[in-house]
Amino acid sequence: MLTPPITTYPEFETERFRMRQPRLEDAELLAAIYDHPEVARYLLPGASGVQRMREKLTRDLEGSIRGEGFRWLLCARGEDVPLGSVALFNWSSRDRRAEVGYVLGMPLWGQGVMKELMPALLHFGFARMGLHRIEAHLDPRNTASMRVLTRAGFQHEAVLRENCAGPEGFTDTAVVSLLEGEWKGPK
Ligand SMILES: CC(C)(COP(=O)(O)OP(=O)(O)OC[C@H]1O[C@@H](n2cnc3c(N)ncnc32)[C@H](O)[C@@H]1OP(=O)(O)O)[C@@H](O)C(=O)NCCC(=O)NCCS
């Protein structure tokens, strides 16, 4: 079981992909993925650009050592080019809880990539981080993401009404979660 402080960055693979530790030099390619208007549509509003991404990766890397969670860069197996990122963040080792997040570059959409990645992410969370609860906060209009989560067994819990201020005004946030007892994956 992983316990903070994390000294070796954990990585894992699936049939087609590897989840690797981010590096600051990835910021440019990752910003290009995140800043695409279709990709950014339902993501939390915030500054765009390479500098912002470098700051985000720095925060994530420093936070991972302190046991605040992990962000991985998604690459094709045997390759190193970032195609997107997945994360288990806001980790509370006391409450055995974390949030799941994922952003894929558009070329990967609609090919069942999250269908392949989600079981591995959940296994990492429940089996390696020892989580009891994994949750997700998402824009309820993000039907693709909601489908990814409900398909994996996440249960709908709440809608936080107009709790997020963005370029379109205030938007809602849906909260869904999966508990270790509900997880159907290999223990
Ligand atoms: C959300 C996202 C991760 C989906 O990844 P993906 O690999 O395309 O997902 P999958 O192909 O595994 O499954 C998507 C499911 O949603 C469905 N779907 C996709 N687009 C849809 C849409 N616009 N409306 C309804 N359903 C949709 C697909 O049919 C599929 O359903 P299925 O299980 O019945 O086949 C990807 O679109 C993405 O990275 N978006 C931008 C970032 C983002 O919004 N991240 C989530 C933040 S909470």
mmCIF file with all atom_site columns, N, CA, C and O in Angstrom, residues 118-167:
data_model
loop_
_atom_site.group_PDB
_atom_site.id
_atom_site.type_symbol
_atom_site.label_atom_id
_atom_site.label_alt_id
_atom_site.label_comp_id
_atom_site.label_asym_id
_atom_site.label_entity_id
_atom_site.label_seq_id
_atom_site.pdbx_PDB_ins_code
_atom_site.Cartn_x
_atom_site.Cartn_y
_atom_site.Cartn_z
_atom_site.occupancy
_atom_site.B_iso_or_equiv
_atom_site.pdbx_formal_charge
_atom_site.auth_seq_id
_atom_site.auth_comp_id
_atom_site.auth_asym_id
_atom_site.auth_atom_id
_atom_site.pdbx_PDB_model_num
ATOM 1   N N  . MET A 1 118 ? -10.084 3.224  -17.166 1.00 0.00 ? 118 MET A N  1
ATOM 2   C CA . MET A 1 118 ? -10.782 3.364  -15.878 1.00 0.00 ? 118 MET A CA 1
ATOM 3   C C  . MET A 1 118 ? -10.566 2.157  -14.958 1.00 0.00 ? 118 MET A C  1
ATOM 4   O O  . MET A 1 118 ? -10.253 2.344  -13.769 1.00 0.00 ? 118 MET A O  1
ATOM 5   N N  . PRO A 1 119 ? -10.672 0.910  -15.449 1.00 0.00 ? 119 PRO A N  1
ATOM 6   C CA . PRO A 1 119 ? -10.430 -0.218 -14.531 1.00 0.00 ? 119 PRO A CA 1
ATOM 7   C C  . PRO A 1 119 ? -9.039  -0.164 -13.892 1.00 0.00 ? 119 PRO A C  1
ATOM 8   O O  . PRO A 1 119 ? -8.879  -0.443 -12.703 1.00 0.00 ? 119 PRO A O  1
ATOM 9   N N  . ALA A 1 120 ? -8.029  0.247  -14.670 1.00 0.00 ? 120 ALA A N  1
ATOM 10  C CA . ALA A 1 120 ? -6.657  0.319  -14.139 1.00 0.00 ? 120 ALA A CA 1
ATOM 11  C C  . ALA A 1 120 ? -6.535  1.457  -13.117 1.00 0.00 ? 120 ALA A C  1
ATOM 12  O O  . ALA A 1 120 ? -5.874  1.315  -12.080 1.00 0.00 ? 120 ALA A O  1
ATOM 13  N N  . LEU A 1 121 ? -7.224  2.578  -13.388 1.00 0.00 ? 121 LEU A N  1
ATOM 14  C CA . LEU A 1 121 ? -7.205  3.711  -12.444 1.00 0.00 ? 121 LEU A CA 1
ATOM 15  C C  . LEU A 1 121 ? -7.871  3.310  -11.127 1.00 0.00 ? 121 LEU A C  1
ATOM 16  O O  . LEU A 1 121 ? -7.366  3.588  -10.039 1.00 0.00 ? 121 LEU A O  1
ATOM 17  N N  . LEU A 1 122 ? -9.022  2.629  -11.239 1.00 0.00 ? 122 LEU A N  1
ATOM 18  C CA . LEU A 1 122 ? -9.743  2.207  -10.029 1.00 0.00 ? 122 LEU A CA 1
ATOM 19  C C  . LEU A 1 122 ? -8.922  1.186  -9.248  1.00 0.00 ? 122 LEU A C  1
ATOM 20  O O  . LEU A 1 122 ? -8.868  1.233  -8.014  1.00 0.00 ? 122 LEU A O  1
ATOM 21  N N  . HIS A 1 123 ? -8.258  0.290  -9.965  1.00 0.00 ? 123 HIS A N  1
ATOM 22  C CA . HIS A 1 123 ? -7.415  -0.697 -9.278  1.00 0.00 ? 123 HIS A CA 1
ATOM 23  C C  . HIS A 1 123 ? -6.306  0.027  -8.524  1.00 0.00 ? 123 HIS A C  1
ATOM 24  O O  . HIS A 1 123 ? -6.010  -0.279 -7.356  1.00 0.00 ? 123 HIS A O  1
ATOM 25  N N  . PHE A 1 124 ? -5.714  1.023  -9.174  1.00 0.00 ? 124 PHE A N  1
ATOM 26  C CA . PHE A 1 124 ? -4.636  1.769  -8.522  1.00 0.00 ? 124 PHE A CA 1
ATOM 27  C C  . PHE A 1 124 ? -5.170  2.446  -7.256  1.00 0.00 ? 124 PHE A C  1
ATOM 28  O O  . PHE A 1 124 ? -4.563  2.393  -6.186  1.00 0.00 ? 124 PHE A O  1
ATOM 29  N N  . GLY A 1 125 ? -6.349  3.042  -7.363  1.00 0.00 ? 125 GLY A N  1
ATOM 30  C CA . GLY A 1 125 ? -6.922  3.766  -6.224  1.00 0.00 ? 125 GLY A CA 1
ATOM 31  C C  . GLY A 1 125 ? -7.300  2.851  -5.074  1.00 0.00 ? 125 GLY A C  1
ATOM 32  O O  . GLY A 1 125 ? -6.887  3.076  -3.933  1.00 0.00 ? 125 GLY A O  1
ATOM 33  N N  . PHE A 1 126 ? -8.063  1.800  -5.371  1.00 0.00 ? 126 PHE A N  1
ATOM 34  C CA . PHE A 1 126 ? -8.562  0.946  -4.292  1.00 0.00 ? 126 PHE A CA 1
ATOM 35  C C  . PHE A 1 126 ? -7.491  -0.016 -3.776  1.00 0.00 ? 126 PHE A C  1
ATOM 36  O O  . PHE A 1 126 ? -7.339  -0.200 -2.564  1.00 0.00 ? 126 PHE A O  1
ATOM 37  N N  . ALA A 1 127 ? -6.709  -0.604 -4.727  1.00 0.00 ? 127 ALA A N  1
ATOM 38  C CA . ALA A 1 127 ? -5.759  -1.649 -4.296  1.00 0.00 ? 127 ALA A CA 1
ATOM 39  C C  . ALA A 1 127 ? -4.410  -1.075 -3.872  1.00 0.00 ? 127 ALA A C  1
ATOM 40  O O  . ALA A 1 127 ? -3.825  -1.537 -2.901  1.00 0.00 ? 127 ALA A O  1
ATOM 41  N N  . ARG A 1 128 ? -3.903  -0.027 -4.559  1.00 0.00 ? 128 ARG A N  1
ATOM 42  C CA . ARG A 1 128 ? -2.555  0.470  -4.229  1.00 0.00 ? 128 ARG A CA 1
ATOM 43  C C  . ARG A 1 128 ? -2.578  1.674  -3.301  1.00 0.00 ? 128 ARG A C  1
ATOM 44  O O  . ARG A 1 128 ? -1.711  1.843  -2.463  1.00 0.00 ? 128 ARG A O  1
ATOM 45  N N  . MET A 1 129 ? -3.561  2.551  -3.445  1.00 0.00 ? 129 MET A N  1
ATOM 46  C CA . MET A 1 129 ? -3.652  3.697  -2.524  1.00 0.00 ? 129 MET A CA 1
ATOM 47  C C  . MET A 1 129 ? -4.504  3.366  -1.308  1.00 0.00 ? 129 MET A C  1
ATOM 48  O O  . MET A 1 129 ? -4.585  4.146  -0.367  1.00 0.00 ? 129 MET A O  1
ATOM 49  N N  . GLY A 1 130 ? -5.198  2.214  -1.341  1.00 0.00 ? 130 GLY A N  1
ATOM 50  C CA . GLY A 1 130 ? -6.016  1.806  -0.194  1.00 0.00 ? 130 GLY A CA 1
ATOM 51  C C  . GLY A 1 130 ? -7.226  2.708  0.029   1.00 0.00 ? 130 GLY A C  1
ATOM 52  O O  . GLY A 1 130 ? -7.667  2.924  1.159   1.00 0.00 ? 130 GLY A O  1
ATOM 53  N N  . LEU A 1 131 ? -7.773  3.219  -1.082  1.00 0.00 ? 131 LEU A N  1
ATOM 54  C CA . LEU A 1 131 ? -8.915  4.130  -0.945  1.00 0.00 ? 131 LEU A CA 1
ATOM 55  C C  . LEU A 1 131 ? -10.186 3.361  -0.573  1.00 0.00 ? 131 LEU A C  1
ATOM 56  O O  . LEU A 1 131 ? -10.361 2.206  -0.950  1.00 0.00 ? 131 LEU A O  1
ATOM 57  N N  . HIS A 1 132 ? -11.055 4.057  0.155   1.00 0.00 ? 132 HIS A N  1
ATOM 58  C CA . HIS A 1 132 ? -12.390 3.517  0.458   1.00 0.00 ? 132 HIS A CA 1
ATOM 59  C C  . HIS A 1 132 ? -13.409 4.145  -0.491  1.00 0.00 ? 132 HIS A C  1
ATOM 60  O O  . HIS A 1 132 ? -14.417 3.526  -0.826  1.00 0.00 ? 132 HIS A O  1
ATOM 61  N N  . ARG A 1 133 ? -13.138 5.392  -0.937  1.00 0.00 ? 133 ARG A N  1
ATOM 62  C CA . ARG A 1 133 ? -14.089 6.119  -1.785  1.00 0.00 ? 133 ARG A CA 1
ATOM 63  C C  . ARG A 1 133 ? -13.337 6.882  -2.869  1.00 0.00 ? 133 ARG A C  1
ATOM 64  O O  . ARG A 1 133 ? -12.339 7.558  -2.578  1.00 0.00 ? 133 ARG A O  1
ATOM 65  N N  . ILE A 1 134 ? -13.829 6.775  -4.105  1.00 0.00 ? 134 ILE A N  1
ATOM 66  C CA . ILE A 1 134 ? -13.302 7.589  -5.207  1.00 0.00 ? 134 ILE A CA 1
ATOM 67  C C  . ILE A 1 134 ? -14.471 8.415  -5.727  1.00 0.00 ? 134 ILE A C  1
ATOM 68  O O  . ILE A 1 134 ? -15.563 7.880  -5.960  1.00 0.00 ? 134 ILE A O  1
ATOM 69  N N  . GLU A 1 135 ? -14.273 9.724  -5.872  1.00 0.00 ? 135 GLU A N  1
ATOM 70  C CA . GLU A 1 135 ? -15.364 10.578 -6.329  1.00 0.00 ? 135 GLU A CA 1
ATOM 71  C C  . GLU A 1 135 ? -14.952 11.367 -7.564  1.00 0.00 ? 135 GLU A C  1
ATOM 72  O O  . GLU A 1 135 ? -13.763 11.466 -7.884  1.00 0.00 ? 135 GLU A O  1
ATOM 73  N N  . ALA A 1 136 ? -15.944 11.909 -8.244  1.00 0.00 ? 136 ALA A N  1
ATOM 74  C CA . ALA A 1 136 ? -15.684 12.772 -9.404  1.00 0.00 ? 136 ALA A CA 1
ATOM 75  C C  . ALA A 1 136 ? -16.654 13.944 -9.350  1.00 0.00 ? 136 ALA A C  1
ATOM 76  O O  . ALA A 1 136 ? -17.807 13.783 -8.945  1.00 0.00 ? 136 ALA A O  1
ATOM 77  N N  . HIS A 1 137 ? -16.137 15.105 -9.718  1.00 0.00 ? 137 HIS A N  1
ATOM 78  C CA . HIS A 1 137 ? -16.951 16.313 -9.801  1.00 0.00 ? 137 HIS A CA 1
ATOM 79  C C  . HIS A 1 137 ? -16.932 16.726 -11.267 1.00 0.00 ? 137 HIS A C  1
ATOM 80  O O  . HIS A 1 137 ? -15.853 16.907 -11.834 1.00 0.00 ? 137 HIS A O  1
ATOM 81  N N  . LEU A 1 138 ? -18.071 16.829 -11.875 1.00 0.00 ? 138 LEU A N  1
ATOM 82  C CA . LEU A 1 138 ? -18.094 17.151 -13.294 1.00 0.00 ? 138 LEU A CA 1
ATOM 83  C C  . LEU A 1 138 ? -19.282 18.002 -13.659 1.00 0.00 ? 138 LEU A C  1
ATOM 84  O O  . LEU A 1 138 ? -20.298 17.997 -12.962 1.00 0.00 ? 138 LEU A O  1
ATOM 85  N N  . ASP A 1 139 ? -19.151 18.697 -14.787 1.00 0.00 ? 139 ASP A N  1
ATOM 86  C CA . ASP A 1 139 ? -20.253 19.469 -15.342 1.00 0.00 ? 139 ASP A CA 1
ATOM 87  C C  . ASP A 1 139 ? -21.303 18.469 -15.821 1.00 0.00 ? 139 ASP A C  1
ATOM 88  O O  . ASP A 1 139 ? -21.009 17.586 -16.629 1.00 0.00 ? 139 ASP A O  1
ATOM 89  N N  . PRO A 1 140 ? -22.560 18.586 -15.312 1.00 0.00 ? 140 PRO A N  1
ATOM 90  C CA . PRO A 1 140 ? -23.579 17.592 -15.671 1.00 0.00 ? 140 PRO A CA 1
ATOM 91  C C  . PRO A 1 140 ? -23.849 17.531 -17.188 1.00 0.00 ? 140 PRO A C  1
ATOM 92  O O  . PRO A 1 140 ? -24.379 16.534 -17.687 1.00 0.00 ? 140 PRO A O  1
ATOM 93  N N  . ARG A 1 141 ? -23.426 18.555 -17.919 1.00 0.00 ? 141 ARG A N  1
ATOM 94  C CA . ARG A 1 141 ? -23.640 18.543 -19.373 1.00 0.00 ? 141 ARG A CA 1
ATOM 95  C C  . ARG A 1 141 ? -22.603 17.670 -20.090 1.00 0.00 ? 141 ARG A C  1
ATOM 96  O O  . ARG A 1 141 ? -22.733 17.378 -21.278 1.00 0.00 ? 141 ARG A O  1
ATOM 97  N N  . ASN A 1 142 ? -21.559 17.258 -19.366 1.00 0.00 ? 142 ASN A N  1
ATOM 98  C CA . ASN A 1 142 ? -20.495 16.436 -19.958 1.00 0.00 ? 142 ASN A CA 1
ATOM 99  C C  . ASN A 1 142 ? -20.944 14.980 -20.029 1.00 0.00 ? 142 ASN A C  1
ATOM 100 O O  . ASN A 1 142 ? -20.537 14.116 -19.247 1.00 0.00 ? 142 ASN A O  1
ATOM 101 N N  . THR A 1 143 ? -21.822 14.696 -20.997 1.00 0.00 ? 143 THR A N  1
ATOM 102 C CA . THR A 1 143 ? -22.449 13.375 -21.084 1.00 0.00 ? 143 THR A CA 1
ATOM 103 C C  . THR A 1 143 ? -21.443 12.263 -21.341 1.00 0.00 ? 143 THR A C  1
ATOM 104 O O  . THR A 1 143 ? -21.603 11.158 -20.833 1.00 0.00 ? 143 THR A O  1
ATOM 105 N N  . ALA A 1 144 ? -20.412 12.556 -22.090 1.00 0.00 ? 144 ALA A N  1
ATOM 106 C CA . ALA A 1 144 ? -19.399 11.513 -22.351 1.00 0.00 ? 144 ALA A CA 1
ATOM 107 C C  . ALA A 1 144 ? -18.716 11.120 -21.051 1.00 0.00 ? 144 ALA A C  1
ATOM 108 O O  . ALA A 1 144 ? -18.564 9.937  -20.744 1.00 0.00 ? 144 ALA A O  1
ATOM 109 N N  . SER A 1 145 ? -18.358 12.116 -20.248 1.00 0.00 ? 145 SER A N  1
ATOM 110 C CA . SER A 1 145 ? -17.677 11.808 -18.993 1.00 0.00 ? 145 SER A CA 1
ATOM 111 C C  . SER A 1 145 ? -18.623 11.143 -18.005 1.00 0.00 ? 145 SER A C  1
ATOM 112 O O  . SER A 1 145 ? -18.240 10.202 -17.295 1.00 0.00 ? 145 SER A O  1
ATOM 113 N N  . MET A 1 146 ? -19.857 11.604 -17.978 1.00 0.00 ? 146 MET A N  1
ATOM 114 C CA . MET A 1 146 ? -20.832 10.980 -17.066 1.00 0.00 ? 146 MET A CA 1
ATOM 115 C C  . MET A 1 146 ? -21.019 9.511  -17.443 1.00 0.00 ? 146 MET A C  1
ATOM 116 O O  . MET A 1 146 ? -21.090 8.632  -16.582 1.00 0.00 ? 146 MET A O  1
ATOM 117 N N  . ARG A 1 147 ? -21.007 9.255  -18.743 1.00 0.00 ? 147 ARG A N  1
ATOM 118 C CA . ARG A 1 147 ? -21.146 7.876  -19.221 1.00 0.00 ? 147 ARG A CA 1
ATOM 119 C C  . ARG A 1 147 ? -19.934 7.052  -18.795 1.00 0.00 ? 147 ARG A C  1
ATOM 120 O O  . ARG A 1 147 ? -20.073 5.907  -18.353 1.00 0.00 ? 147 ARG A O  1
ATOM 121 N N  . VAL A 1 148 ? -18.739 7.620  -18.902 1.00 0.00 ? 148 VAL A N  1
ATOM 122 C CA . VAL A 1 148 ? -17.516 6.921  -18.485 1.00 0.00 ? 148 VAL A CA 1
ATOM 123 C C  . VAL A 1 148 ? -17.620 6.510  -17.013 1.00 0.00 ? 148 VAL A C  1
ATOM 124 O O  . VAL A 1 148 ? -17.266 5.387  -16.632 1.00 0.00 ? 148 VAL A O  1
ATOM 125 N N  . LEU A 1 149 ? -18.152 7.391  -16.188 1.00 0.00 ? 149 LEU A N  1
ATOM 126 C CA . LEU A 1 149 ? -18.213 7.138  -14.746 1.00 0.00 ? 149 LEU A CA 1
ATOM 127 C C  . LEU A 1 149 ? -19.341 6.177  -14.381 1.00 0.00 ? 149 LEU A C  1
ATOM 128 O O  . LEU A 1 149 ? -19.122 5.214  -13.640 1.00 0.00 ? 149 LEU A O  1
ATOM 129 N N  . THR A 1 150 ? -20.541 6.395  -14.940 1.00 0.00 ? 150 THR A N  1
ATOM 130 C CA . THR A 1 150 ? -21.655 5.509  -14.559 1.00 0.00 ? 150 THR A CA 1
ATOM 131 C C  . THR A 1 150 ? -21.409 4.093  -15.088 1.00 0.00 ? 150 THR A C  1
ATOM 132 O O  . THR A 1 150 ? -21.723 3.122  -14.409 1.00 0.00 ? 150 THR A O  1
ATOM 133 N N  . ARG A 1 151 ? -20.772 4.001  -16.249 1.00 0.00 ? 151 ARG A N  1
ATOM 134 C CA . ARG A 1 151 ? -20.431 2.700  -16.823 1.00 0.00 ? 151 ARG A CA 1
ATOM 135 C C  . ARG A 1 151 ? -19.491 1.934  -15.874 1.00 0.00 ? 151 ARG A C  1
ATOM 136 O O  . ARG A 1 151 ? -19.508 0.712  -15.791 1.00 0.00 ? 151 ARG A O  1
ATOM 137 N N  . ALA A 1 152 ? -18.650 2.682  -15.134 1.00 0.00 ? 152 ALA A N  1
ATOM 138 C CA . ALA A 1 152 ? -17.688 2.057  -14.205 1.00 0.00 ? 152 ALA A CA 1
ATOM 139 C C  . ALA A 1 152 ? -18.291 1.814  -12.827 1.00 0.00 ? 152 ALA A C  1
ATOM 140 O O  . ALA A 1 152 ? -17.598 1.371  -11.915 1.00 0.00 ? 152 ALA A O  1
ATOM 141 N N  . GLY A 1 153 ? -19.593 2.133  -12.672 1.00 0.00 ? 153 GLY A N  1
ATOM 142 C CA . GLY A 1 153 ? -20.275 1.847  -11.407 1.00 0.00 ? 153 GLY A CA 1
ATOM 143 C C  . GLY A 1 153 ? -20.433 3.033  -10.469 1.00 0.00 ? 153 GLY A C  1
ATOM 144 O O  . GLY A 1 153 ? -20.963 2.897  -9.368  1.00 0.00 ? 153 GLY A O  1
ATOM 145 N N  . PHE A 1 154 ? -19.958 4.216  -10.887 1.00 0.00 ? 154 PHE A N  1
ATOM 146 C CA . PHE A 1 154 ? -20.108 5.389  -10.023 1.00 0.00 ? 154 PHE A CA 1
ATOM 147 C C  . PHE A 1 154 ? -21.586 5.728  -9.844  1.00 0.00 ? 154 PHE A C  1
ATOM 148 O O  . PHE A 1 154 ? -22.364 5.617  -10.790 1.00 0.00 ? 154 PHE A O  1
ATOM 149 N N  . GLN A 1 155 ? -21.920 6.127  -8.624  1.00 0.00 ? 155 GLN A N  1
ATOM 150 C CA . GLN A 1 155 ? -23.309 6.468  -8.325  1.00 0.00 ? 155 GLN A CA 1
ATOM 151 C C  . GLN A 1 155 ? -23.487 7.972  -8.226  1.00 0.00 ? 155 GLN A C  1
ATOM 152 O O  . GLN A 1 155 ? -22.634 8.660  -7.652  1.00 0.00 ? 155 GLN A O  1
ATOM 153 N N  . HIS A 1 156 ? -24.616 8.436  -8.741  1.00 0.00 ? 156 HIS A N  1
ATOM 154 C CA . HIS A 1 156 ? -24.927 9.857  -8.716  1.00 0.00 ? 156 HIS A CA 1
ATOM 155 C C  . HIS A 1 156 ? -25.275 10.248 -7.283  1.00 0.00 ? 156 HIS A C  1
ATOM 156 O O  . HIS A 1 156 ? -26.053 9.579  -6.637  1.00 0.00 ? 156 HIS A O  1
ATOM 157 N N  . GLU A 1 157 ? -24.693 11.320 -6.772  1.00 0.00 ? 157 GLU A N  1
ATOM 158 C CA . GLU A 1 157 ? -24.956 11.713 -5.380  1.00 0.00 ? 157 GLU A CA 1
ATOM 159 C C  . GLU A 1 157 ? -25.644 13.072 -5.272  1.00 0.00 ? 157 GLU A C  1
ATOM 160 O O  . GLU A 1 157 ? -26.531 13.251 -4.458  1.00 0.00 ? 157 GLU A O  1
ATOM 161 N N  . ALA A 1 158 ? -25.180 14.053 -6.072  1.00 0.00 ? 158 ALA A N  1
ATOM 162 C CA . ALA A 1 158 ? -25.715 15.404 -5.895  1.00 0.00 ? 158 ALA A CA 1
ATOM 163 C C  . ALA A 1 158 ? -25.406 16.274 -7.103  1.00 0.00 ? 158 ALA A C  1
ATOM 164 O O  . ALA A 1 158 ? -24.532 15.945 -7.896  1.00 0.00 ? 158 ALA A O  1
ATOM 165 N N  . VAL A 1 159 ? -26.122 17.387 -7.185  1.00 0.00 ? 159 VAL A N  1
ATOM 166 C CA . VAL A 1 159 ? -25.770 18.448 -8.127  1.00 0.00 ? 159 VAL A CA 1
ATOM 167 C C  . VAL A 1 159 ? -25.588 19.720 -7.307  1.00 0.00 ? 159 VAL A C  1
ATOM 168 O O  . VAL A 1 159 ? -26.511 20.128 -6.595  1.00 0.00 ? 159 VAL A O  1
ATOM 169 N N  . LEU A 1 160 ? -24.397 20.285 -7.364  1.00 0.00 ? 160 LEU A N  1
ATOM 170 C CA . LEU A 1 160 ? -24.137 21.550 -6.672  1.00 0.00 ? 160 LEU A CA 1
ATOM 171 C C  . LEU A 1 160 ? -24.568 22.643 -7.643  1.00 0.00 ? 160 LEU A C  1
ATOM 172 O O  . LEU A 1 160 ? -23.991 22.810 -8.712  1.00 0.00 ? 160 LEU A O  1
ATOM 173 N N  . ARG A 1 161 ? -25.632 23.347 -7.280  1.00 0.00 ? 161 ARG A N  1
ATOM 174 C CA . ARG A 1 161 ? -26.253 24.276 -8.228  1.00 0.00 ? 161 ARG A CA 1
ATOM 175 C C  . ARG A 1 161 ? -25.402 25.536 -8.378  1.00 0.00 ? 161 ARG A C  1
ATOM 176 O O  . ARG A 1 161 ? -25.044 26.178 -7.379  1.00 0.00 ? 161 ARG A O  1
ATOM 177 N N  . GLU A 1 162 ? -25.061 25.867 -9.620  1.00 0.00 ? 162 GLU A N  1
ATOM 178 C CA . GLU A 1 162 ? -24.376 27.132 -9.978  1.00 0.00 ? 162 GLU A CA 1
ATOM 179 C C  . GLU A 1 162 ? -23.238 27.454 -9.022  1.00 0.00 ? 162 GLU A C  1
ATOM 180 O O  . GLU A 1 162 ? -23.090 28.575 -8.535  1.00 0.00 ? 162 GLU A O  1
ATOM 181 N N  . ASN A 1 163 ? -22.407 26.469 -8.766  1.00 0.00 ? 163 ASN A N  1
ATOM 182 C CA . ASN A 1 163 ? -21.304 26.678 -7.818  1.00 0.00 ? 163 ASN A CA 1
ATOM 183 C C  . ASN A 1 163 ? -20.003 27.028 -8.526  1.00 0.00 ? 163 ASN A C  1
ATOM 184 O O  . ASN A 1 163 ? -18.968 27.198 -7.874  1.00 0.00 ? 163 ASN A O  1
ATOM 185 N N  . CYS A 1 164 ? -20.062 27.111 -9.864  1.00 0.00 ? 164 CYS A N  1
ATOM 186 C CA . CYS A 1 164 ? -18.825 27.329 -10.613 1.00 0.00 ? 164 CYS A CA 1
ATOM 187 C C  . CYS A 1 164 ? -18.986 28.529 -11.553 1.00 0.00 ? 164 CYS A C  1
ATOM 188 O O  . CYS A 1 164 ? -19.908 28.555 -12.361 1.00 0.00 ? 164 CYS A O  1
ATOM 189 N N  . ALA A 1 165 ? -18.114 29.541 -11.395 1.00 0.00 ? 165 ALA A N  1
ATOM 190 C CA . ALA A 1 165 ? -18.204 30.737 -12.259 1.00 0.00 ? 165 ALA A CA 1
ATOM 191 C C  . ALA A 1 165 ? -17.247 30.563 -13.436 1.00 0.00 ? 165 ALA A C  1
ATOM 192 O O  . ALA A 1 165 ? -16.084 30.226 -13.244 1.00 0.00 ? 165 ALA A O  1
ATOM 193 N N  . GLY A 1 166 ? -17.771 30.753 -14.643 1.00 0.00 ? 166 GLY A N  1
ATOM 194 C CA . GLY A 1 166 ? -16.933 30.574 -15.820 1.00 0.00 ? 166 GLY A CA 1
ATOM 195 C C  . GLY A 1 166 ? -17.334 31.553 -16.910 1.00 0.00 ? 166 GLY A C  1
ATOM 196 O O  . GLY A 1 166 ? -18.217 32.400 -16.684 1.00 0.00 ? 166 GLY A O  1
ATOM 197 N N  . PRO A 1 167 ? -16.715 31.446 -18.080 1.00 0.00 ? 167 PRO A N  1
ATOM 198 C CA . PRO A 1 167 ? -16.973 32.396 -19.174 1.00 0.00 ? 167 PRO A CA 1
ATOM 199 C C  . PRO A 1 167 ? -18.450 32.437 -19.588 1.00 0.00 ? 167 PRO A C  1
ATOM 200 O O  . PRO A 1 167 ? -18.935 33.456 -20.067 1.00 0.00 ? 167 PRO A O  1
#
